[in-house]
Structure formats: structure tokens, C-alpha cells
mmCIF file of C-alpha atoms in Angstrom:
data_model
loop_
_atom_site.group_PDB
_atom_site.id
_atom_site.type_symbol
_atom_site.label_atom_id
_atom_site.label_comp_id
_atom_site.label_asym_id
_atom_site.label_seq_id
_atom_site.Cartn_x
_atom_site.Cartn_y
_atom_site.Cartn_z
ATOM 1 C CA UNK T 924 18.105 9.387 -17.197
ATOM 2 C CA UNK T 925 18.223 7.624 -13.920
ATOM 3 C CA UNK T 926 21.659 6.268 -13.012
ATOM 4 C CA UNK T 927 21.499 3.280 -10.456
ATOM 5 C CA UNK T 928 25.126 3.180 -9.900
ATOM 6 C CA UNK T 929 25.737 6.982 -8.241
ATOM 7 C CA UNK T 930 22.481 7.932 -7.562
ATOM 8 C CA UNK T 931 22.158 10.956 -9.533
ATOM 9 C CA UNK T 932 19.490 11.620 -12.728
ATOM 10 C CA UNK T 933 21.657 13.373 -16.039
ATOM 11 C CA UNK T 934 19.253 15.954 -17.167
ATOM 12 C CA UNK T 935 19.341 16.916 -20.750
ATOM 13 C CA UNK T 936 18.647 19.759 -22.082
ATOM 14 C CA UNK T 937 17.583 20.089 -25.551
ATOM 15 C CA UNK T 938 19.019 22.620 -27.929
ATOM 16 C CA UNK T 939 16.329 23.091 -29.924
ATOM 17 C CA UNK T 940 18.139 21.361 -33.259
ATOM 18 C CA UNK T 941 17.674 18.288 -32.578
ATOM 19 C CA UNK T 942 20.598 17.594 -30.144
ATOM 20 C CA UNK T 943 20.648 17.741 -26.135
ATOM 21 C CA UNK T 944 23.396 18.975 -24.170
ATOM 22 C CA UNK T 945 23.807 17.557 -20.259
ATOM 23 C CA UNK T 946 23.621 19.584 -17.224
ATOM 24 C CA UNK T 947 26.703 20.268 -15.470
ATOM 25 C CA UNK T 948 25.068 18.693 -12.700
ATOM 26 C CA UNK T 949 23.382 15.960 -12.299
ATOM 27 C CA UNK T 950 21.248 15.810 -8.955
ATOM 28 C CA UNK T 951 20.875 13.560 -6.262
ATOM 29 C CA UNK T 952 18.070 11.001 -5.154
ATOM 30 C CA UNK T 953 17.965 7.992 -3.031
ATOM 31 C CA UNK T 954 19.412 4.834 -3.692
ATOM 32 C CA UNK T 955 18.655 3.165 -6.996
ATOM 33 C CA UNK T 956 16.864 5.230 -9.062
ATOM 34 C CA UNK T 957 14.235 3.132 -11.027
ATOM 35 C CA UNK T 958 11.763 5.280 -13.042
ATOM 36 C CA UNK T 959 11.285 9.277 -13.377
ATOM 37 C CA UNK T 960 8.624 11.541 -14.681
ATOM 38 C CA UNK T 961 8.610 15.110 -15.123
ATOM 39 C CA UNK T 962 5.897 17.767 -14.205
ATOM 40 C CA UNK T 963 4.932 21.442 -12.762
ATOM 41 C CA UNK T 964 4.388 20.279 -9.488
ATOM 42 C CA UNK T 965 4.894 24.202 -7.974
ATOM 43 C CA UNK T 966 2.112 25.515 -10.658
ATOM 44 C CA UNK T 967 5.112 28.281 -11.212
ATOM 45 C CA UNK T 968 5.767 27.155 -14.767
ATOM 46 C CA UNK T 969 9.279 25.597 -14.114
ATOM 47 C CA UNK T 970 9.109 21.543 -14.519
ATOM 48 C CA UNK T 971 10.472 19.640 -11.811
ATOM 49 C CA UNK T 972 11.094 15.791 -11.541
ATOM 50 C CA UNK T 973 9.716 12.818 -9.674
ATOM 51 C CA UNK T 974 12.174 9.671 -9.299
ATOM 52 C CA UNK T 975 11.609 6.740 -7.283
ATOM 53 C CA UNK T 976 14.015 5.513 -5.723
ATOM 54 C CA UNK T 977 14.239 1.409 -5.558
ATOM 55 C CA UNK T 978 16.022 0.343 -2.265
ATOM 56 C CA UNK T 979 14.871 3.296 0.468
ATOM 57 C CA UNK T 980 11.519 3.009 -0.729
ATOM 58 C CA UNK T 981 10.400 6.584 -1.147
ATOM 59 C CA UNK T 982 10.175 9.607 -4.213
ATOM 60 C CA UNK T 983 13.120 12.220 -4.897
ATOM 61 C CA UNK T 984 11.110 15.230 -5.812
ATOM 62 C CA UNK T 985 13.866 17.799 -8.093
ATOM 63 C CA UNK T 986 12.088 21.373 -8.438
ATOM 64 C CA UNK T 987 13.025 23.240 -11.410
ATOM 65 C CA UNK T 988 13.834 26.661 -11.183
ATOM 66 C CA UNK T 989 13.414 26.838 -15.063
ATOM 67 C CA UNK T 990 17.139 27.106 -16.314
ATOM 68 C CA UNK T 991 17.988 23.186 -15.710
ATOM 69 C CA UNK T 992 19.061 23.636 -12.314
ATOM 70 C CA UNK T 993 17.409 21.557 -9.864
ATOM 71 C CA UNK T 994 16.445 21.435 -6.059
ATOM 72 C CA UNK T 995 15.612 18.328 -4.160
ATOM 73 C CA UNK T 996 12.173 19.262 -1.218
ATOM 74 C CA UNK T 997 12.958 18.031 2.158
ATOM 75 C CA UNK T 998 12.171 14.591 2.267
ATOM 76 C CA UNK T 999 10.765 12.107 -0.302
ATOM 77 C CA UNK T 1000 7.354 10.998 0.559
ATOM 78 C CA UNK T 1001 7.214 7.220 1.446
ATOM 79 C CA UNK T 1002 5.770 4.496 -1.276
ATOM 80 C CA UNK T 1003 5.580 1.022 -0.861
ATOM 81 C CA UNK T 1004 8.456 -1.944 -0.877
ATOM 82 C CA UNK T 1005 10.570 -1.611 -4.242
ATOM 83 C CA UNK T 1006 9.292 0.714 -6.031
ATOM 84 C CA UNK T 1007 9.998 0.751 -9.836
ATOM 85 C CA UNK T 1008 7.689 2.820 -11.887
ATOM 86 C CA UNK T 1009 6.053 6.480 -11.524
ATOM 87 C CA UNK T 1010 3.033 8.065 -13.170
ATOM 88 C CA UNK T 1011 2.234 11.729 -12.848
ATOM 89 C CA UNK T 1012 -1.444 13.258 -13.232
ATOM 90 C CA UNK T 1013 -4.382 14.846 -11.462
ATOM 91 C CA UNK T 1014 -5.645 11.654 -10.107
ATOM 92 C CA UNK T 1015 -8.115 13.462 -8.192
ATOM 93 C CA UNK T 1016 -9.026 16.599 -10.136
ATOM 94 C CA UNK T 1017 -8.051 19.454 -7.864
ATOM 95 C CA UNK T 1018 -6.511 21.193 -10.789
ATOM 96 C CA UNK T 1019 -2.739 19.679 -8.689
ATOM 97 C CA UNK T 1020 -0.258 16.747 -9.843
ATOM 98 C CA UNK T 1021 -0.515 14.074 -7.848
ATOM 99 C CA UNK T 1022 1.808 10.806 -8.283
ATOM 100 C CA UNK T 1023 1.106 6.487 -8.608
ATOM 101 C CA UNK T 1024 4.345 4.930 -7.858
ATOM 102 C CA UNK T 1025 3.763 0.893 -8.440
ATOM 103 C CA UNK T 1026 6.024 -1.055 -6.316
ATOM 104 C CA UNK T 1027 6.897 -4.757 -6.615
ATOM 105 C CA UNK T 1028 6.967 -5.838 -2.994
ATOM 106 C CA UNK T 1029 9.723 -7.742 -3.490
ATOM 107 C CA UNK T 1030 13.023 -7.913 -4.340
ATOM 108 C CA UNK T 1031 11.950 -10.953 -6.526
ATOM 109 C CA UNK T 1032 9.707 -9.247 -8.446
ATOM 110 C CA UNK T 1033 6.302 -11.210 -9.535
ATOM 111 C CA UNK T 1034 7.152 -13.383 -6.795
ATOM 112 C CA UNK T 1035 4.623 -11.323 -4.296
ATOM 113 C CA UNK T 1036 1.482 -9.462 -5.048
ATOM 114 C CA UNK T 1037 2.354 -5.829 -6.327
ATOM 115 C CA UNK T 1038 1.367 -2.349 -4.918
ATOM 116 C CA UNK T 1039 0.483 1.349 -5.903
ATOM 117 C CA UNK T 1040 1.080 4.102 -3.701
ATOM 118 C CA UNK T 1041 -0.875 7.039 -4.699
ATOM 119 C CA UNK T 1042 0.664 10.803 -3.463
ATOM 120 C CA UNK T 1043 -1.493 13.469 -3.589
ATOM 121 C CA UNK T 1044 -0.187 17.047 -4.535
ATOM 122 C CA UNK T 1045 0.146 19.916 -2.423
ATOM 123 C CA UNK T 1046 0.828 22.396 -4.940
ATOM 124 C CA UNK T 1047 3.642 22.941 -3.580
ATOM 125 C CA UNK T 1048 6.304 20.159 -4.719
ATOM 126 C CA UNK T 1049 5.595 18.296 -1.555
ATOM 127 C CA UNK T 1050 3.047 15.873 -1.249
ATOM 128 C CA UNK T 1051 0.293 14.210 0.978
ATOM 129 C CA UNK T 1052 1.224 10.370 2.715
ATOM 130 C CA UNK T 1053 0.258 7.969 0.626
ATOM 131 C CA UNK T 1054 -2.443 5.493 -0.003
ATOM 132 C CA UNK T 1055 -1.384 2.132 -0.532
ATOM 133 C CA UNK T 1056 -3.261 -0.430 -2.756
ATOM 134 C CA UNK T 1057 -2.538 -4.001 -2.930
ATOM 135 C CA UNK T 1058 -2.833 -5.884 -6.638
ATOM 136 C CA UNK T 1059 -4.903 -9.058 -5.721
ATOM 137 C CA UNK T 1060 -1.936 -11.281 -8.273
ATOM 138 C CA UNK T 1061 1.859 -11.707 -8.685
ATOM 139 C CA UNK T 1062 3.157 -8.639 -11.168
ATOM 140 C CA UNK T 1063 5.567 -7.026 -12.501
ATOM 141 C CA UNK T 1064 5.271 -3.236 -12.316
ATOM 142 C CA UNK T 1065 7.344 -1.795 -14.845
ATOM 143 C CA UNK T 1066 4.190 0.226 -16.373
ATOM 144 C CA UNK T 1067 1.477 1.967 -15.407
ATOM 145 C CA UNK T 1068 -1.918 3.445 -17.423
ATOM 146 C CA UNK T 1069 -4.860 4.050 -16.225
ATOM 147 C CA UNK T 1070 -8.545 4.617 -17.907
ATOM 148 C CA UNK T 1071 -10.453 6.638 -15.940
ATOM 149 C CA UNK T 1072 -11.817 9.903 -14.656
ATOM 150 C CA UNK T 1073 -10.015 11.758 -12.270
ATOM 151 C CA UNK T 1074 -12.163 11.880 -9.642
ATOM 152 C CA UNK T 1075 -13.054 8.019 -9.997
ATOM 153 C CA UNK T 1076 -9.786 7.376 -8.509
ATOM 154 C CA UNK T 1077 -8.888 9.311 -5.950
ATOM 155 C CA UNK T 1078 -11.894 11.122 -4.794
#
């Protein structure tokens, strides 16, 4: 869960009846976590997280090391003006996640048009600058799908 007030995620960790207990800690990210998705982003097995972080602008990347511990990387790739959603996949079908964070670009949102910032995986947990893409009307971004083939997006 993203907490906006401390600026920390609460991982749970399920128990396997049914019930989740919480880490005993819950990591950092930047200011006003908005929206967080989880994936292998090291190919090592251990899930990490991806949270985007609403007033700096930019993705907290949490590595897993597999136990519910986890580690930030060393600085969280810029997206565009207030973000507020995340989508993980292989947008461009190099076998690594990549991220689309959709920002509002403003801090009215529909009151501008919006944007999506895709970051393209290292392989590594870091990732590549990103390309920005403008929406061509006024929304809201609080949800992101996509209907393509991987390679028809970010080739």
C-alpha cells in the first residue's frame, strides 16, 4: 500500500491462509506515493516494486531480495509532471520489464492534456530515460491498459 502521508509503501506478506502479516519495515520512496506495481525487474526471481512518486516527479524502484526485505536503486528514473499511475510489462519485447507511468500534468488534474512516460528495462532494476508522450485531450490518468503487441509500442 502506498502511504502519502510518510512516504513509505507497507508491504504485506501473505501467510498462505488467507491472512497477510506486515513487514517490519516499510520502505522509503519520494514524496507522495500515488500508484505501485510489482515485478522481477533483476530476472533473479525475487519481485521488486515500482512506485511513483506524485510531487518529485520520478519512480522509487524497491528490489526484493526474496524474504520481504527491500532495497531502493540509486535514483528513480524521471517521468513526467504528477505522475499517478504505473503499468509494468515488456513493452518492447526484449524478454525485460519495462514501465508506463501516466502523469496528469497538472496539479489540477484533467485541467491540462495528460502524459505517459515509458522506461525501458535494463535488466537490472534500473532503467533507460524515458520517452514522453503527450495525450492530444484533458484526462485523468488514474488507469492504464493497453491492446497491443509488444513491439508495436516501443520498438
Amino acid at each position: 500500500m502506498a502511504n502519502v502521508n510518510d512516504n513509505t509503501v507497507t508491504v504485506l506478506l501473505g501467510d498462505g491462509n488467507g491472512t497477510f502479516t506486515p513487514t517490519a519495515v516499510s520502505p522509503a520512496t519520494g514524496s507522495e506515493p500515488r500508484s505501485i506495481v510489482v515485478g522481477d525487474f533483476k530476472g533473479d526471481g525475487n519481485l521488486g516494486l515500482a512506485v511513483v512518486n506524485y510531487n518529485h516527479g520520478t519512480v522509487t524502484v524497491l528490489l526484493g531480495d526474496g524474504t520481504g526485505n527491500f532495497t531502493p536503486t540509486a535514483t528513480g528514473p524521471a517521468v513526467g509532471t504528477y505522475p499517478m499511475t504505473v503499468a509494468v510489462d515488456d513493452f518492447n519485447g526484449d524478454g525485460i520489464l519495462d514501465l508506463a507511468v501516466a502523469s496528469s500534468n497538472s496539479e489540477n488534474p484533467g485541467a491540462n492534456p495528460g502524459e505517459v512516460t515509458a522506461l525501458l528495462g535494463n535488466g537490472d532494476g534500473t532503467f533507460k530515460a524515458g520517452q514522453l508522450s503527450r495525450s492530444r485531450s484533458h484526462c485523468v490518468p488514474h488507469l492504464m491498459v493497453y491492446f497491443a503487441e509488444p513491439t508495436a509500442l516501443f520498438a
